[in-house]
mmCIF file with all atom_site columns, C-alpha atoms in Angstrom:
data_model
loop_
_atom_site.group_PDB
_atom_site.id
_atom_site.type_symbol
_atom_site.label_atom_id
_atom_site.label_alt_id
_atom_site.label_comp_id
_atom_site.label_asym_id
_atom_site.label_entity_id
_atom_site.label_seq_id
_atom_site.pdbx_PDB_ins_code
_atom_site.Cartn_x
_atom_site.Cartn_y
_atom_site.Cartn_z
_atom_site.occupancy
_atom_site.B_iso_or_equiv
_atom_site.pdbx_formal_charge
_atom_site.auth_seq_id
_atom_site.auth_comp_id
_atom_site.auth_asym_id
_atom_site.auth_atom_id
_atom_site.pdbx_PDB_model_num
ATOM 1   C CA . UNK A 1 1   ? -155.528 50.185  68.364 1.00 76.00 ? 25  UNK A CA 1
ATOM 2   C CA . UNK A 1 2   ? -154.590 51.739  71.943 1.00 84.00 ? 26  UNK A CA 1
ATOM 3   C CA . UNK A 1 3   ? -151.353 50.209  73.234 1.00 84.00 ? 27  UNK A CA 1
ATOM 4   C CA . UNK A 1 4   ? -152.952 49.535  76.547 1.00 90.00 ? 28  UNK A CA 1
ATOM 5   C CA . UNK A 1 5   ? -155.659 47.324  74.975 1.00 91.00 ? 29  UNK A CA 1
ATOM 6   C CA . UNK A 1 6   ? -153.193 45.459  72.823 1.00 89.00 ? 30  UNK A CA 1
ATOM 7   C CA . UNK A 1 7   ? -151.161 44.728  76.048 1.00 91.00 ? 31  UNK A CA 1
ATOM 8   C CA . UNK A 1 8   ? -154.473 43.373  77.591 1.00 92.00 ? 32  UNK A CA 1
ATOM 9   C CA . UNK A 1 9   ? -155.263 41.168  74.585 1.00 91.00 ? 33  UNK A CA 1
ATOM 10  C CA . UNK A 1 10  ? -151.575 39.974  74.466 1.00 90.00 ? 34  UNK A CA 1
ATOM 11  C CA . UNK A 1 11  ? -151.282 39.068  78.166 1.00 90.00 ? 35  UNK A CA 1
ATOM 12  C CA . UNK A 1 12  ? -154.337 39.250  80.639 1.00 93.00 ? 36  UNK A CA 1
ATOM 13  C CA . UNK A 1 13  ? -156.929 37.972  78.221 1.00 94.00 ? 37  UNK A CA 1
ATOM 14  C CA . UNK A 1 14  ? -154.851 35.266  76.816 1.00 93.00 ? 38  UNK A CA 1
ATOM 15  C CA . UNK A 1 15  ? -154.042 34.108  80.209 1.00 94.00 ? 39  UNK A CA 1
ATOM 16  C CA . UNK A 1 16  ? -157.747 34.158  81.387 1.00 95.00 ? 40  UNK A CA 1
ATOM 17  C CA . UNK A 1 17  ? -158.766 32.245  78.312 1.00 95.00 ? 41  UNK A CA 1
ATOM 18  C CA . UNK A 1 18  ? -156.117 29.466  78.770 1.00 95.00 ? 42  UNK A CA 1
ATOM 19  C CA . UNK A 1 19  ? -157.171 29.199  82.475 1.00 96.00 ? 43  UNK A CA 1
ATOM 20  C CA . UNK A 1 20  ? -160.661 28.448  81.413 1.00 96.00 ? 44  UNK A CA 1
ATOM 21  C CA . UNK A 1 21  ? -159.750 26.097  79.028 1.00 94.00 ? 45  UNK A CA 1
ATOM 22  C CA . UNK A 1 22  ? -157.420 24.338  81.293 1.00 95.00 ? 46  UNK A CA 1
ATOM 23  C CA . UNK A 1 23  ? -159.979 24.348  84.136 1.00 96.00 ? 47  UNK A CA 1
ATOM 24  C CA . UNK A 1 24  ? -162.829 22.844  81.930 1.00 94.00 ? 48  UNK A CA 1
ATOM 25  C CA . UNK A 1 25  ? -160.456 20.138  80.319 1.00 94.00 ? 49  UNK A CA 1
ATOM 26  C CA . UNK A 1 26  ? -159.192 19.056  83.682 1.00 94.00 ? 50  UNK A CA 1
ATOM 27  C CA . UNK A 1 27  ? -162.738 18.549  84.822 1.00 94.00 ? 51  UNK A CA 1
ATOM 28  C CA . UNK A 1 28  ? -163.663 16.692  81.542 1.00 93.00 ? 52  UNK A CA 1
ATOM 29  C CA . UNK A 1 29  ? -160.717 14.341  81.994 1.00 93.00 ? 53  UNK A CA 1
ATOM 30  C CA . UNK A 1 30  ? -161.538 13.643  85.529 1.00 93.00 ? 54  UNK A CA 1
ATOM 31  C CA . UNK A 1 31  ? -165.094 12.733  84.409 1.00 92.00 ? 55  UNK A CA 1
ATOM 32  C CA . UNK A 1 32  ? -163.918 10.498  81.654 1.00 91.00 ? 56  UNK A CA 1
ATOM 33  C CA . UNK A 1 33  ? -161.532 8.730   84.131 1.00 90.00 ? 57  UNK A CA 1
ATOM 34  C CA . UNK A 1 34  ? -164.519 7.851   86.555 1.00 91.00 ? 58  UNK A CA 1
ATOM 35  C CA . UNK A 1 35  ? -165.725 5.280   84.063 1.00 88.00 ? 59  UNK A CA 1
ATOM 36  C CA . UNK A 1 36  ? -164.209 1.824   84.534 1.00 84.00 ? 60  UNK A CA 1
ATOM 37  C CA . UNK A 1 37  ? -162.514 0.574   81.427 1.00 78.00 ? 61  UNK A CA 1
ATOM 38  C CA . UNK A 1 38  ? -164.038 -2.513  79.927 1.00 80.00 ? 62  UNK A CA 1
ATOM 39  C CA . UNK A 1 39  ? -161.760 -5.495  80.494 1.00 82.00 ? 63  UNK A CA 1
ATOM 40  C CA . UNK A 1 40  ? -161.475 -8.516  78.035 1.00 83.00 ? 64  UNK A CA 1
ATOM 41  C CA . UNK A 1 41  ? -161.901 -11.766 79.463 1.00 83.00 ? 65  UNK A CA 1
ATOM 42  C CA . UNK A 1 42  ? -161.310 -13.792 76.450 1.00 85.00 ? 66  UNK A CA 1
ATOM 43  C CA . UNK A 1 43  ? -157.960 -15.386 75.592 1.00 87.00 ? 67  UNK A CA 1
ATOM 44  C CA . UNK A 1 44  ? -155.663 -12.851 73.610 1.00 86.00 ? 68  UNK A CA 1
ATOM 45  C CA . UNK A 1 45  ? -155.632 -13.571 69.779 1.00 87.00 ? 69  UNK A CA 1
ATOM 46  C CA . UNK A 1 46  ? -153.365 -10.517 68.873 1.00 87.00 ? 70  UNK A CA 1
ATOM 47  C CA . UNK A 1 47  ? -150.766 -8.072  69.752 1.00 88.00 ? 71  UNK A CA 1
ATOM 48  C CA . UNK A 1 48  ? -152.326 -5.268  71.923 1.00 89.00 ? 72  UNK A CA 1
ATOM 49  C CA . UNK A 1 49  ? -149.422 -3.051  71.872 1.00 90.00 ? 73  UNK A CA 1
ATOM 50  C CA . UNK A 1 50  ? -148.915 -3.079  67.963 1.00 91.00 ? 74  UNK A CA 1
ATOM 51  C CA . UNK A 1 51  ? -152.781 -2.450  67.677 1.00 92.00 ? 75  UNK A CA 1
ATOM 52  C CA . UNK A 1 52  ? -152.665 0.575   70.070 1.00 92.00 ? 76  UNK A CA 1
ATOM 53  C CA . UNK A 1 53  ? -149.817 2.016   68.283 1.00 92.00 ? 77  UNK A CA 1
ATOM 54  C CA . UNK A 1 54  ? -151.529 1.504   64.761 1.00 91.00 ? 78  UNK A CA 1
ATOM 55  C CA . UNK A 1 55  ? -154.648 3.059   66.295 1.00 91.00 ? 79  UNK A CA 1
ATOM 56  C CA . UNK A 1 56  ? -152.762 6.118   67.317 1.00 90.00 ? 80  UNK A CA 1
ATOM 57  C CA . UNK A 1 57  ? -150.748 6.526   64.083 1.00 89.00 ? 81  UNK A CA 1
ATOM 58  C CA . UNK A 1 58  ? -154.018 5.800   61.680 1.00 86.00 ? 82  UNK A CA 1
ATOM 59  C CA . UNK A 1 59  ? -154.503 9.529   61.579 1.00 84.00 ? 83  UNK A CA 1
ATOM 60  C CA . UNK A 1 60  ? -151.278 9.684   59.479 1.00 84.00 ? 84  UNK A CA 1
ATOM 61  C CA . UNK A 1 61  ? -152.114 6.691   57.569 1.00 85.00 ? 85  UNK A CA 1
ATOM 62  C CA . UNK A 1 62  ? -155.158 7.590   55.279 1.00 83.00 ? 86  UNK A CA 1
ATOM 63  C CA . UNK A 1 63  ? -154.776 4.313   53.188 1.00 81.00 ? 87  UNK A CA 1
ATOM 64  C CA . UNK A 1 64  ? -155.678 2.363   56.409 1.00 76.00 ? 88  UNK A CA 1
ATOM 65  C CA . UNK A 1 65  ? -159.272 3.737   56.328 1.00 76.00 ? 89  UNK A CA 1
ATOM 66  C CA . UNK A 1 66  ? -161.740 2.925   53.484 1.00 75.00 ? 90  UNK A CA 1
ATOM 67  C CA . UNK A 1 67  ? -163.436 6.399   53.882 1.00 75.00 ? 91  UNK A CA 1
ATOM 68  C CA . UNK A 1 68  ? -160.127 8.223   53.268 1.00 78.00 ? 92  UNK A CA 1
ATOM 69  C CA . UNK A 1 69  ? -159.058 5.768   50.557 1.00 79.00 ? 93  UNK A CA 1
ATOM 70  C CA . UNK A 1 70  ? -162.032 6.468   48.494 1.00 81.00 ? 94  UNK A CA 1
ATOM 71  C CA . UNK A 1 71  ? -162.145 10.331  49.373 1.00 80.00 ? 95  UNK A CA 1
ATOM 72  C CA . UNK A 1 72  ? -158.305 11.149  49.700 1.00 84.00 ? 96  UNK A CA 1
ATOM 73  C CA . UNK A 1 73  ? -159.220 14.933  49.455 1.00 85.00 ? 97  UNK A CA 1
ATOM 74  C CA . UNK A 1 74  ? -161.124 14.830  52.671 1.00 86.00 ? 98  UNK A CA 1
ATOM 75  C CA . UNK A 1 75  ? -158.022 13.657  54.413 1.00 89.00 ? 99  UNK A CA 1
ATOM 76  C CA . UNK A 1 76  ? -155.930 16.536  52.806 1.00 91.00 ? 100 UNK A CA 1
ATOM 77  C CA . UNK A 1 77  ? -158.661 18.980  53.636 1.00 92.00 ? 101 UNK A CA 1
ATOM 78  C CA . UNK A 1 78  ? -158.574 17.553  57.381 1.00 91.00 ? 102 UNK A CA 1
ATOM 79  C CA . UNK A 1 79  ? -154.672 17.774  57.593 1.00 93.00 ? 103 UNK A CA 1
ATOM 80  C CA . UNK A 1 80  ? -154.593 21.422  56.231 1.00 95.00 ? 104 UNK A CA 1
ATOM 81  C CA . UNK A 1 81  ? -157.473 22.555  58.490 1.00 94.00 ? 105 UNK A CA 1
ATOM 82  C CA . UNK A 1 82  ? -155.939 21.076  61.712 1.00 94.00 ? 106 UNK A CA 1
ATOM 83  C CA . UNK A 1 83  ? -152.319 22.257  60.778 1.00 96.00 ? 107 UNK A CA 1
ATOM 84  C CA . UNK A 1 84  ? -153.594 25.819  60.292 1.00 96.00 ? 108 UNK A CA 1
ATOM 85  C CA . UNK A 1 85  ? -155.602 25.481  63.765 1.00 95.00 ? 109 UNK A CA 1
ATOM 86  C CA . UNK A 1 86  ? -152.202 24.401  65.415 1.00 94.00 ? 110 UNK A CA 1
ATOM 87  C CA . UNK A 1 87  ? -150.114 27.109  63.970 1.00 96.00 ? 111 UNK A CA 1
ATOM 88  C CA . UNK A 1 88  ? -152.681 29.816  64.386 1.00 96.00 ? 112 UNK A CA 1
ATOM 89  C CA . UNK A 1 89  ? -152.583 29.007  68.113 1.00 94.00 ? 113 UNK A CA 1
ATOM 90  C CA . UNK A 1 90  ? -148.728 28.800  68.073 1.00 93.00 ? 114 UNK A CA 1
ATOM 91  C CA . UNK A 1 91  ? -148.671 32.290  66.437 1.00 94.00 ? 115 UNK A CA 1
ATOM 92  C CA . UNK A 1 92  ? -150.880 33.793  68.996 1.00 94.00 ? 116 UNK A CA 1
ATOM 93  C CA . UNK A 1 93  ? -148.516 32.473  71.739 1.00 92.00 ? 117 UNK A CA 1
ATOM 94  C CA . UNK A 1 94  ? -145.459 33.888  69.899 1.00 92.00 ? 118 UNK A CA 1
ATOM 95  C CA . UNK A 1 95  ? -147.080 37.121  69.696 1.00 92.00 ? 119 UNK A CA 1
ATOM 96  C CA . UNK A 1 96  ? -148.539 37.243  73.275 1.00 90.00 ? 120 UNK A CA 1
ATOM 97  C CA . UNK A 1 97  ? -145.418 36.039  75.029 1.00 88.00 ? 121 UNK A CA 1
ATOM 98  C CA . UNK A 1 98  ? -142.791 36.940  72.420 1.00 84.00 ? 122 UNK A CA 1
ATOM 99  C CA . UNK A 1 99  ? -142.601 39.525  69.788 1.00 81.00 ? 123 UNK A CA 1
ATOM 100 C CA . UNK A 1 100 ? -144.256 40.136  66.484 1.00 86.00 ? 124 UNK A CA 1
ATOM 101 C CA . UNK A 1 101 ? -140.562 40.077  65.089 1.00 85.00 ? 125 UNK A CA 1
ATOM 102 C CA . UNK A 1 102 ? -140.513 36.363  65.752 1.00 84.00 ? 126 UNK A CA 1
ATOM 103 C CA . UNK A 1 103 ? -143.045 35.729  62.943 1.00 89.00 ? 127 UNK A CA 1
ATOM 104 C CA . UNK A 1 104 ? -142.005 38.563  60.616 1.00 85.00 ? 128 UNK A CA 1
ATOM 105 C CA . UNK A 1 105 ? -139.701 37.925  57.760 1.00 80.00 ? 129 UNK A CA 1
ATOM 106 C CA . UNK A 1 106 ? -138.311 34.909  56.173 1.00 86.00 ? 130 UNK A CA 1
ATOM 107 C CA . UNK A 1 107 ? -139.603 31.356  55.367 1.00 92.00 ? 131 UNK A CA 1
ATOM 108 C CA . UNK A 1 108 ? -141.574 31.073  58.582 1.00 93.00 ? 132 UNK A CA 1
ATOM 109 C CA . UNK A 1 109 ? -143.878 34.070  57.811 1.00 94.00 ? 133 UNK A CA 1
ATOM 110 C CA . UNK A 1 110 ? -144.435 32.861  54.185 1.00 95.00 ? 134 UNK A CA 1
ATOM 111 C CA . UNK A 1 111 ? -145.291 29.293  55.595 1.00 95.00 ? 135 UNK A CA 1
ATOM 112 C CA . UNK A 1 112 ? -147.827 31.089  57.950 1.00 96.00 ? 136 UNK A CA 1
ATOM 113 C CA . UNK A 1 113 ? -149.226 32.993  54.943 1.00 96.00 ? 137 UNK A CA 1
ATOM 114 C CA . UNK A 1 114 ? -149.747 30.004  52.804 1.00 96.00 ? 138 UNK A CA 1
ATOM 115 C CA . UNK A 1 115 ? -150.978 27.565  55.562 1.00 97.00 ? 139 UNK A CA 1
ATOM 116 C CA . UNK A 1 116 ? -153.545 30.349  56.757 1.00 97.00 ? 140 UNK A CA 1
ATOM 117 C CA . UNK A 1 117 ? -154.860 31.003  53.275 1.00 98.00 ? 141 UNK A CA 1
ATOM 118 C CA . UNK A 1 118 ? -155.200 27.194  52.593 1.00 97.00 ? 142 UNK A CA 1
ATOM 119 C CA . UNK A 1 119 ? -157.035 26.776  55.821 1.00 97.00 ? 143 UNK A CA 1
ATOM 120 C CA . UNK A 1 120 ? -159.420 29.661  55.009 1.00 97.00 ? 144 UNK A CA 1
ATOM 121 C CA . UNK A 1 121 ? -160.272 28.005  51.854 1.00 97.00 ? 145 UNK A CA 1
ATOM 122 C CA . UNK A 1 122 ? -160.826 24.689  53.512 1.00 96.00 ? 146 UNK A CA 1
ATOM 123 C CA . UNK A 1 123 ? -163.021 26.339  56.000 1.00 96.00 ? 147 UNK A CA 1
ATOM 124 C CA . UNK A 1 124 ? -164.998 27.935  53.345 1.00 96.00 ? 148 UNK A CA 1
ATOM 125 C CA . UNK A 1 125 ? -165.461 24.608  51.567 1.00 95.00 ? 149 UNK A CA 1
ATOM 126 C CA . UNK A 1 126 ? -166.563 23.047  54.854 1.00 92.00 ? 150 UNK A CA 1
ATOM 127 C CA . UNK A 1 127 ? -169.025 25.746  55.439 1.00 94.00 ? 151 UNK A CA 1
ATOM 128 C CA . UNK A 1 128 ? -170.560 25.467  52.153 1.00 94.00 ? 152 UNK A CA 1
ATOM 129 C CA . UNK A 1 129 ? -170.858 21.845  52.475 1.00 91.00 ? 153 UNK A CA 1
ATOM 130 C CA . UNK A 1 130 ? -172.480 22.118  55.881 1.00 91.00 ? 154 UNK A CA 1
ATOM 131 C CA . UNK A 1 131 ? -175.127 24.695  54.619 1.00 91.00 ? 155 UNK A CA 1
ATOM 132 C CA . UNK A 1 132 ? -175.906 23.118  51.075 1.00 92.00 ? 156 UNK A CA 1
ATOM 133 C CA . UNK A 1 133 ? -175.473 19.459  51.511 1.00 90.00 ? 157 UNK A CA 1
ATOM 134 C CA . UNK A 1 134 ? -178.859 17.806  52.663 1.00 91.00 ? 158 UNK A CA 1
ATOM 135 C CA . UNK A 1 135 ? -176.941 15.107  54.631 1.00 89.00 ? 159 UNK A CA 1
ATOM 136 C CA . UNK A 1 136 ? -174.689 17.514  56.363 1.00 87.00 ? 160 UNK A CA 1
ATOM 137 C CA . UNK A 1 137 ? -177.752 19.807  57.173 1.00 89.00 ? 161 UNK A CA 1
ATOM 138 C CA . UNK A 1 138 ? -179.672 16.689  58.581 1.00 89.00 ? 162 UNK A CA 1
ATOM 139 C CA . UNK A 1 139 ? -176.915 15.930  61.221 1.00 88.00 ? 163 UNK A CA 1
ATOM 140 C CA . UNK A 1 140 ? -175.934 19.539  61.931 1.00 87.00 ? 164 UNK A CA 1
ATOM 141 C CA . UNK A 1 141 ? -176.528 21.303  65.289 1.00 88.00 ? 165 UNK A CA 1
ATOM 142 C CA . UNK A 1 142 ? -176.496 25.122  65.693 1.00 89.00 ? 166 UNK A CA 1
ATOM 143 C CA . UNK A 1 143 ? -172.971 24.783  67.335 1.00 89.00 ? 167 UNK A CA 1
ATOM 144 C CA . UNK A 1 144 ? -171.859 23.184  64.122 1.00 89.00 ? 168 UNK A CA 1
ATOM 145 C CA . UNK A 1 145 ? -172.634 26.267  62.046 1.00 92.00 ? 169 UNK A CA 1
ATOM 146 C CA . UNK A 1 146 ? -171.467 28.536  64.832 1.00 93.00 ? 170 UNK A CA 1
ATOM 147 C CA . UNK A 1 147 ? -168.119 26.911  65.035 1.00 91.00 ? 171 UNK A CA 1
ATOM 148 C CA . UNK A 1 148 ? -167.415 26.422  61.411 1.00 92.00 ? 172 UNK A CA 1
ATOM 149 C CA . UNK A 1 149 ? -168.550 30.137  61.012 1.00 94.00 ? 173 UNK A CA 1
ATOM 150 C CA . UNK A 1 150 ? -165.840 31.152  63.723 1.00 94.00 ? 174 UNK A CA 1
ATOM 151 C CA . UNK A 1 151 ? -163.339 29.169  61.831 1.00 95.00 ? 175 UNK A CA 1
ATOM 152 C CA . UNK A 1 152 ? -163.796 31.304  58.846 1.00 96.00 ? 176 UNK A CA 1
ATOM 153 C CA . UNK A 1 153 ? -163.646 34.454  60.752 1.00 97.00 ? 177 UNK A CA 1
ATOM 154 C CA . UNK A 1 154 ? -160.562 33.447  62.766 1.00 97.00 ? 178 UNK A CA 1
ATOM 155 C CA . UNK A 1 155 ? -158.521 32.225  59.645 1.00 97.00 ? 179 UNK A CA 1
ATOM 156 C CA . UNK A 1 156 ? -159.589 35.571  57.748 1.00 97.00 ? 180 UNK A CA 1
ATOM 157 C CA . UNK A 1 157 ? -158.158 37.581  60.729 1.00 97.00 ? 181 UNK A CA 1
ATOM 158 C CA . UNK A 1 158 ? -155.135 35.389  60.816 1.00 97.00 ? 182 UNK A CA 1
ATOM 159 C CA . UNK A 1 159 ? -154.493 35.968  56.967 1.00 97.00 ? 183 UNK A CA 1
ATOM 160 C CA . UNK A 1 160 ? -154.916 39.626  57.493 1.00 96.00 ? 184 UNK A CA 1
ATOM 161 C CA . UNK A 1 161 ? -152.626 39.846  60.427 1.00 96.00 ? 185 UNK A CA 1
ATOM 162 C CA . UNK A 1 162 ? -149.905 37.548  59.142 1.00 95.00 ? 186 UNK A CA 1
ATOM 163 C CA . UNK A 1 163 ? -149.476 39.709  55.864 1.00 94.00 ? 187 UNK A CA 1
ATOM 164 C CA . UNK A 1 164 ? -149.299 42.812  57.908 1.00 93.00 ? 188 UNK A CA 1
ATOM 165 C CA . UNK A 1 165 ? -147.979 41.919  61.506 1.00 91.00 ? 189 UNK A CA 1
ATOM 166 C CA . UNK A 1 166 ? -147.402 45.333  62.729 1.00 89.00 ? 190 UNK A CA 1
ATOM 167 C CA . UNK A 1 167 ? -151.024 46.589  62.158 1.00 92.00 ? 191 UNK A CA 1
ATOM 168 C CA . UNK A 1 168 ? -152.214 46.734  65.524 1.00 92.00 ? 192 UNK A CA 1
ATOM 169 C CA . UNK A 1 169 ? -155.936 46.851  64.464 1.00 94.00 ? 193 UNK A CA 1
ATOM 170 C CA . UNK A 1 170 ? -155.435 43.381  62.839 1.00 94.00 ? 194 UNK A CA 1
ATOM 171 C CA . UNK A 1 171 ? -153.266 42.087  65.618 1.00 94.00 ? 195 UNK A CA 1
ATOM 172 C CA . UNK A 1 172 ? -155.931 43.185  68.174 1.00 94.00 ? 196 UNK A CA 1
ATOM 173 C CA . UNK A 1 173 ? -158.736 41.613  66.155 1.00 95.00 ? 197 UNK A CA 1
ATOM 174 C CA . UNK A 1 174 ? -156.756 38.332  65.603 1.00 96.00 ? 198 UNK A CA 1
ATOM 175 C CA . UNK A 1 175 ? -155.790 37.989  69.398 1.00 95.00 ? 199 UNK A CA 1
ATOM 176 C CA . UNK A 1 176 ? -159.375 38.917  70.509 1.00 96.00 ? 200 UNK A CA 1
ATOM 177 C CA . UNK A 1 177 ? -160.949 36.057  68.473 1.00 96.00 ? 201 UNK A CA 1
ATOM 178 C CA . UNK A 1 178 ? -158.250 33.660  69.444 1.00 96.00 ? 202 UNK A CA 1
ATOM 179 C CA . UNK A 1 179 ? -158.829 34.232  73.165 1.00 95.00 ? 203 UNK A CA 1
ATOM 180 C CA . UNK A 1 180 ? -162.513 33.821  72.553 1.00 95.00 ? 204 UNK A CA 1
ATOM 181 C CA . UNK A 1 181 ? -162.008 30.466  70.871 1.00 94.00 ? 205 UNK A CA 1
ATOM 182 C CA . UNK A 1 182 ? -159.488 29.229  73.504 1.00 94.00 ? 206 UNK A CA 1
ATOM 183 C CA . UNK A 1 183 ? -162.293 29.899  76.100 1.00 94.00 ? 207 UNK A CA 1
ATOM 184 C CA . UNK A 1 184 ? -165.201 28.783  73.927 1.00 94.00 ? 208 UNK A CA 1
ATOM 185 C CA . UNK A 1 185 ? -163.898 25.490  72.484 1.00 92.00 ? 209 UNK A CA 1
ATOM 186 C CA . UNK A 1 186 ? -164.096 23.417  75.827 1.00 91.00 ? 210 UNK A CA 1
ATOM 187 C CA . UNK A 1 187 ? -167.769 24.063  75.837 1.00 90.00 ? 211 UNK A CA 1
ATOM 188 C CA . UNK A 1 188 ? -168.421 23.306  72.353 1.00 89.00 ? 212 UNK A CA 1
ATOM 189 C CA . UNK A 1 189 ? -168.477 20.203  70.033 1.00 83.00 ? 213 UNK A CA 1
ATOM 190 C CA . UNK A 1 190 ? -165.046 21.354  68.888 1.00 81.00 ? 214 UNK A CA 1
ATOM 191 C CA . UNK A 1 191 ? -163.640 19.849  72.185 1.00 85.00 ? 215 UNK A CA 1
ATOM 192 C CA . UNK A 1 192 ? -164.241 16.235  70.583 1.00 84.00 ? 216 UNK A CA 1
ATOM 193 C CA . UNK A 1 193 ? -160.481 15.905  70.524 1.00 84.00 ? 217 UNK A CA 1
ATOM 194 C CA . UNK A 1 194 ? -160.207 15.585  74.223 1.00 89.00 ? 218 UNK A CA 1
ATOM 195 C CA . UNK A 1 195 ? -161.770 11.992  73.822 1.00 90.00 ? 219 UNK A CA 1
ATOM 196 C CA . UNK A 1 196 ? -159.409 11.003  70.841 1.00 90.00 ? 220 UNK A CA 1
ATOM 197 C CA . UNK A 1 197 ? -156.486 9.619   72.791 1.00 92.00 ? 221 UNK A CA 1
ATOM 198 C CA . UNK A 1 198 ? -158.776 7.630   75.046 1.00 92.00 ? 222 UNK A CA 1
ATOM 199 C CA . UNK A 1 199 ? -160.800 6.259   71.925 1.00 91.00 ? 223 UNK A CA 1
ATOM 200 C CA . UNK A 1 200 ? -157.611 5.451   70.058 1.00 91.00 ? 224 UNK A CA 1
ATOM 201 C CA . UNK A 1 201 ? -156.307 3.599   72.987 1.00 92.00 ? 225 UNK A CA 1
ATOM 202 C CA . UNK A 1 202 ? -159.317 1.432   73.680 1.00 90.00 ? 226 UNK A CA 1
ATOM 203 C CA . UNK A 1 203 ? -160.024 0.864   70.154 1.00 90.00 ? 227 UNK A CA 1
ATOM 204 C CA . UNK A 1 204 ? -156.519 -0.565  69.694 1.00 91.00 ? 228 UNK A CA 1
ATOM 205 C CA . UNK A 1 205 ? -156.472 -2.470  72.972 1.00 91.00 ? 229 UNK A CA 1
ATOM 206 C CA . UNK A 1 206 ? -159.670 -4.282  72.503 1.00 90.00 ? 230 UNK A CA 1
ATOM 207 C CA . UNK A 1 207 ? -159.636 -5.150  68.909 1.00 89.00 ? 231 UNK A CA 1
ATOM 208 C CA . UNK A 1 208 ? -155.970 -5.809  69.110 1.00 91.00 ? 232 UNK A CA 1
ATOM 209 C CA . UNK A 1 209 ? -156.887 -8.278  71.933 1.00 90.00 ? 233 UNK A CA 1
ATOM 210 C CA . UNK A 1 210 ? -159.248 -9.993  69.640 1.00 88.00 ? 234 UNK A CA 1
ATOM 211 C CA . UNK A 1 211 ? -156.857 -10.197 66.753 1.00 87.00 ? 235 UNK A CA 1
ATOM 212 C CA . UNK A 1 212 ? -158.899 -8.247  64.178 1.00 86.00 ? 236 UNK A CA 1
ATOM 213 C CA . UNK A 1 213 ? -156.892 -5.037  64.210 1.00 86.00 ? 237 UNK A CA 1
ATOM 214 C CA . UNK A 1 214 ? -154.840 -4.257  62.537 1.00 84.00 ? 238 UNK A CA 1
ATOM 215 C CA . UNK A 1 215 ? -156.125 -5.984  59.580 1.00 74.00 ? 239 UNK A CA 1
ATOM 216 C CA . UNK A 1 216 ? -153.655 -8.621  58.129 1.00 64.00 ? 240 UNK A CA 1
ATOM 217 C CA . UNK A 1 217 ? -153.023 -8.021  54.535 1.00 60.00 ? 241 UNK A CA 1
ATOM 218 C CA . UNK A 1 218 ? -154.806 -10.666 52.270 1.00 49.00 ? 242 UNK A CA 1
ATOM 219 C CA . UNK A 1 219 ? -157.598 -11.427 54.988 1.00 49.00 ? 243 UNK A CA 1
#
């Protein structure tokens, strides 16, 4: 791939995509903050701070939720998938604003190879579940199919790139799709995580205030 095009994908396109993401997310957060939070007017029955902390850390405590206690593999899928996303983004930053040498050789490259392959497998499993499960099909929107399909494409390119970092074609395709996703995600259902800190905070605050969360063992 042409050196000038690689340079554009590394720098200008990456910065443009980040600017789009930042602008849309700031607008979304400002929109969320326009809503007045509900205020509990009943006497406090529990520890709000403890409940808020538990609410935030519940993502790392699969035993705290019935759904993940019964289907622990779903939490494993979730963890691998999101760790893969995080490192695919980190890798793109290292390549764009550092050098390919930063990810080449040693334990870190082997870790990336393992996590990207595992994330690709999880993406394929999630795609098949979305396509073939009647329940999942019933609740799926076209954006769901497009988003999970893009994850399969992205992780496929990440796998190809991380096994051969100096192949400019593989690097260019990986960076191009990464930039597209960075710009696209804020407009898609994949941006649900922007609500996550707000939801976790208010869940803990209100149910902690009422004394029903976190659940006391034996009750």
